[in-house]
Tab-separated table of C-alpha atoms in Angstrom:
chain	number	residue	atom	x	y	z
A	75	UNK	CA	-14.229	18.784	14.438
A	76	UNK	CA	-10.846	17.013	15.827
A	77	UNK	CA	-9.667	14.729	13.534
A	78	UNK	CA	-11.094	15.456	10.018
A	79	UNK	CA	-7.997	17.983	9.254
A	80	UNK	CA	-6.002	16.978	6.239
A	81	UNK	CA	-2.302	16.523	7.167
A	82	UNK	CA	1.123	14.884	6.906
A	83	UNK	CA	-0.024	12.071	8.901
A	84	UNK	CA	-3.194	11.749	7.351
A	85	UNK	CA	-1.733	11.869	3.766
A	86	UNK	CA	1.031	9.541	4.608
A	87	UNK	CA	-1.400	6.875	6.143
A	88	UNK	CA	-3.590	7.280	3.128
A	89	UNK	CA	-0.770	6.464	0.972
A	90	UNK	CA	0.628	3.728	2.924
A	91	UNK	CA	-2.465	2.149	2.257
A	92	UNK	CA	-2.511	2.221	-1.167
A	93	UNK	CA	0.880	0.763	-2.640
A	94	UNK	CA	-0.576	1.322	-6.356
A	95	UNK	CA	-0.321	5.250	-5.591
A	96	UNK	CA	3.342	4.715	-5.936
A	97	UNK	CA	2.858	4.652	-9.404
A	98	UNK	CA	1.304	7.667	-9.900
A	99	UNK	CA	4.261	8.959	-7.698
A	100	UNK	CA	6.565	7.760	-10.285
A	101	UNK	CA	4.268	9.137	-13.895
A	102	UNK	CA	4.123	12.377	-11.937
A	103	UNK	CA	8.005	12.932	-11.078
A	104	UNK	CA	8.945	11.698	-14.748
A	105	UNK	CA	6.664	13.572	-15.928
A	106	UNK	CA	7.815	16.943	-14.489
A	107	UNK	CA	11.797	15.956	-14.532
A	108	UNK	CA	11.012	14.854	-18.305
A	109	UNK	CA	9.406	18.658	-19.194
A	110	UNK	CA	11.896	20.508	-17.295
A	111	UNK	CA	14.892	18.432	-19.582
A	112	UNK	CA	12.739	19.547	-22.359
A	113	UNK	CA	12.097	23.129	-20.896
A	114	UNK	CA	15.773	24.141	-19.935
A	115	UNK	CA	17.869	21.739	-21.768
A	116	UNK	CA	19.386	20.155	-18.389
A	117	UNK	CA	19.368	18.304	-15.808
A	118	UNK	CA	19.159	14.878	-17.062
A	119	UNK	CA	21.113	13.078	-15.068
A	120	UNK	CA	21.264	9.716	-16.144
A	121	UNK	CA	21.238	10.675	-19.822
A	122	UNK	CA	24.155	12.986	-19.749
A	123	UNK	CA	26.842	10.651	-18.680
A	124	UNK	CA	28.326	8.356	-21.254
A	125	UNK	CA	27.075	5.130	-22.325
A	126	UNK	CA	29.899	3.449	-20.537
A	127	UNK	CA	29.075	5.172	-16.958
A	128	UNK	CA	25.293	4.694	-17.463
A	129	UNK	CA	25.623	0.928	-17.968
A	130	UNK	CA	27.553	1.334	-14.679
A	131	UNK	CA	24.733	2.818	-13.187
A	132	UNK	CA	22.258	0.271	-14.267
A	133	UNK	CA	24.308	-2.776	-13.378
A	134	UNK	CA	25.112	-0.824	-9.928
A	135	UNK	CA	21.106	-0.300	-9.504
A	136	UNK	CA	21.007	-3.839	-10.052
A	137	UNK	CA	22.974	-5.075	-7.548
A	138	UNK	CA	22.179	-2.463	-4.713
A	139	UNK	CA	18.530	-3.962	-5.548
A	140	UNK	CA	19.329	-7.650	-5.428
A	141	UNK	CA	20.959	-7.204	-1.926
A	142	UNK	CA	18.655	-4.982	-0.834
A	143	UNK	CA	15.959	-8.191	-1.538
A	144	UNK	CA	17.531	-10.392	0.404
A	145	UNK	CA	17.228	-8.117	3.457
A	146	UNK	CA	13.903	-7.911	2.450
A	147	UNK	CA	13.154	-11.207	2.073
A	148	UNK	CA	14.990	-11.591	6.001
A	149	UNK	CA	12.479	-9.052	7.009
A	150	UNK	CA	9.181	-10.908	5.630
A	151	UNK	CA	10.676	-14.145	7.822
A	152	UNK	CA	11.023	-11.904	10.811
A	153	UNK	CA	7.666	-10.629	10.524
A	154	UNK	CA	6.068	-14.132	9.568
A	155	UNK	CA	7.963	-15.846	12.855
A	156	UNK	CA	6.825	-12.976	15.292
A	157	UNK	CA	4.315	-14.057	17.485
A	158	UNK	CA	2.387	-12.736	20.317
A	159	UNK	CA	-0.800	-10.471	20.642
A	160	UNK	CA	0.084	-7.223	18.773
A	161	UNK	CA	1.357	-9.456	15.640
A	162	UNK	CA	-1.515	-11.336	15.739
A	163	UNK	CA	-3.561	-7.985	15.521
A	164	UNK	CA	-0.962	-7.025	12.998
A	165	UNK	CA	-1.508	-10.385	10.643
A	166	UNK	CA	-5.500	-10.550	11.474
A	167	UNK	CA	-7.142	-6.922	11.490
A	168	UNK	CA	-9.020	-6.885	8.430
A	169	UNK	CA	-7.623	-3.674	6.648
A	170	UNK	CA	-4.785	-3.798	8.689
A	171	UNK	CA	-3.373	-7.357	7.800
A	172	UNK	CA	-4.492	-6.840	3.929
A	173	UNK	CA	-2.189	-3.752	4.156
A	174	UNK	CA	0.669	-5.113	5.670
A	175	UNK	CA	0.128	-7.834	3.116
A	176	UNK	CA	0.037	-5.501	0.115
A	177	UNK	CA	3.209	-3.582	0.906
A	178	UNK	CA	5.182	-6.453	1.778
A	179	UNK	CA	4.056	-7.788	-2.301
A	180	UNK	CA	4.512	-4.715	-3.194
A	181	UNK	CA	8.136	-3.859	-2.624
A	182	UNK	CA	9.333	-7.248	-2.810
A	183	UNK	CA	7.840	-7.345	-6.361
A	184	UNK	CA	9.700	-3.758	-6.933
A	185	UNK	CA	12.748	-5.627	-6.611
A	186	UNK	CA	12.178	-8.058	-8.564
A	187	UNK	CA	11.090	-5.606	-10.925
A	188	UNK	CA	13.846	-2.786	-10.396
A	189	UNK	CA	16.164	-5.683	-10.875
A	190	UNK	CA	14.835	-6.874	-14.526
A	191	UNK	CA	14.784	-3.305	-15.685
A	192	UNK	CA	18.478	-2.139	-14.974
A	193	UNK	CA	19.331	-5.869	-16.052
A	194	UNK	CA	17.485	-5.396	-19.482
A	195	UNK	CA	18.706	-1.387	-19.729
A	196	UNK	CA	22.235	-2.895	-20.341
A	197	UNK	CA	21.027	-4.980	-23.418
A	198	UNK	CA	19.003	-1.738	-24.685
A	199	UNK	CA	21.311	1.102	-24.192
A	200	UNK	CA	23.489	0.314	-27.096
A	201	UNK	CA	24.390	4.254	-28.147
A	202	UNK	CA	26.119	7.188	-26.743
A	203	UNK	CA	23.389	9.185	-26.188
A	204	UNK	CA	20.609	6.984	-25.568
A	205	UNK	CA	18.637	8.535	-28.114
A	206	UNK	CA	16.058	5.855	-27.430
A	207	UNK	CA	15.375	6.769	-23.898
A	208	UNK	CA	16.398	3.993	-21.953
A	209	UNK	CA	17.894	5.782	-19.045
A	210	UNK	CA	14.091	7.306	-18.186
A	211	UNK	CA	12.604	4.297	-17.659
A	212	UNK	CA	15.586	3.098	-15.387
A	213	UNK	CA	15.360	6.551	-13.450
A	214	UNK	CA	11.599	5.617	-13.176
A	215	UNK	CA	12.525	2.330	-11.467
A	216	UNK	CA	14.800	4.089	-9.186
A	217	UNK	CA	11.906	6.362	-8.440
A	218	UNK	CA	9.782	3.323	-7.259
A	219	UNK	CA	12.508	1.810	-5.559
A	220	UNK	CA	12.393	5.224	-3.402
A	221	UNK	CA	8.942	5.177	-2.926
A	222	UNK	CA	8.880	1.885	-1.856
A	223	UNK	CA	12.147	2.189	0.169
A	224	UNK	CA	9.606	4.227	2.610
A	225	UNK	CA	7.259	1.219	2.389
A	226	UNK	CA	10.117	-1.150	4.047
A	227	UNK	CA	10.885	0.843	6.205
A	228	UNK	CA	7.233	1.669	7.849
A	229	UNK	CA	6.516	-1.958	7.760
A	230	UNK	CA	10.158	-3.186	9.886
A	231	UNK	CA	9.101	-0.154	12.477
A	232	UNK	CA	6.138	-1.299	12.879
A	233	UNK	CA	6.919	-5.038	12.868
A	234	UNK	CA	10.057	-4.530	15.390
A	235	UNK	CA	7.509	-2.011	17.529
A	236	UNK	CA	4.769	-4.515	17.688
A	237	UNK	CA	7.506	-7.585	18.422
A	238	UNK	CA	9.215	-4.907	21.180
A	239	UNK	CA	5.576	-4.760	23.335
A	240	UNK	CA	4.722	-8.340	22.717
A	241	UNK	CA	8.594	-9.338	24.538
A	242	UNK	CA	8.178	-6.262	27.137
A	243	UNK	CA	4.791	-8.472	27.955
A	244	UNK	CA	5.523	-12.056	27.860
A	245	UNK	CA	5.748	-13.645	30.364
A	246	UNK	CA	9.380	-14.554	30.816
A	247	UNK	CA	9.742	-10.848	31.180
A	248	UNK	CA	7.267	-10.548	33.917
A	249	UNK	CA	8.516	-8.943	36.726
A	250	UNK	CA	11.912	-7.479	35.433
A	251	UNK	CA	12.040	-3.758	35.395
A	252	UNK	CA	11.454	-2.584	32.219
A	253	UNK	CA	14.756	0.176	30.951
């Protein structure tokens, strides 16, 4: 039966259409980073530098965040202004459109959200050590950002794909040899 194998491709479109997985993504990784600190006694990496570097790190996280929204945010226009018959199909399939529109939430809301947490780790992370833990929930919200990092950039291939054939057809293009 061609078709029914489970693969890459099949496991990444499954998960492309379910941005909420990225959270299990996220328990999963902390999870097993968290027990192998535990386990071996290393390899925390954002709780072994100083307090100093790891506010550093969180204000840094921040930042690369905040820019990294306004791209977004320029991407979401692009993909709003595109017009033409494969954007339309893009905007209007029924699963199709309601997944474009959940990933585009999705990781704009990660931003938002990645933001607030590295913002609010600076008021929390008050000791040398972090005895408290801070630093793991940050490293989870860099976790998403990754995840979701994918997200953006599936959606802006697709988007500047789709906008590609719709140009290649118009008709101001109509005759020109294509390169």
């Amino acid at each position: 039966m061609p078709g029914t194998a489970i693969g890459p491709r099949w496991l990444i479109n499954k998960w492309i259409a379910r941005p909420a997985s990225d959270w299990l993504i996220v328990v999963v990784s902390i999870g097993l980073h968290f027990g192998w600190v535990q386990w071996t006694g290393g390899g925390d990496l954002l709780g072994k530098p100083g307090r100093e570097q790891r506010l550093e790190m969180y204000t840094t996280g921040a930042t690369v965040v905040a820019v990294t929204g306004s791209f977004i945010t320029a991407a979401m226009a692009q993909y709003a202004a595109a017009t033409g018959r494969r954007m339309r199909a893009l905007r209007t399939a029924g699963h199709l459109g309601s997944q474009f529109r959940r990933n585009w939430v999705s990781i704009m809301s990660t931003t938002l959200l990645v933001a607030g947490v590295c913002l609010l780790a600076t008021v929390l992370d008050v000791t040398e050590r972090d005895p408290g833990g801070v630093h793991w929930i940050v490293e989870a919200a860099f976790l998403l950002c990754v995840a979701r990092s994918y997200r953006l950039l599936w959606l802006l291939n697709a988007v500047i794909l789709a906008t590609d054939r719709d140009l290649a057809e118009s008709p101001l293009n109509a005759g020109r040899p294509s390169t």
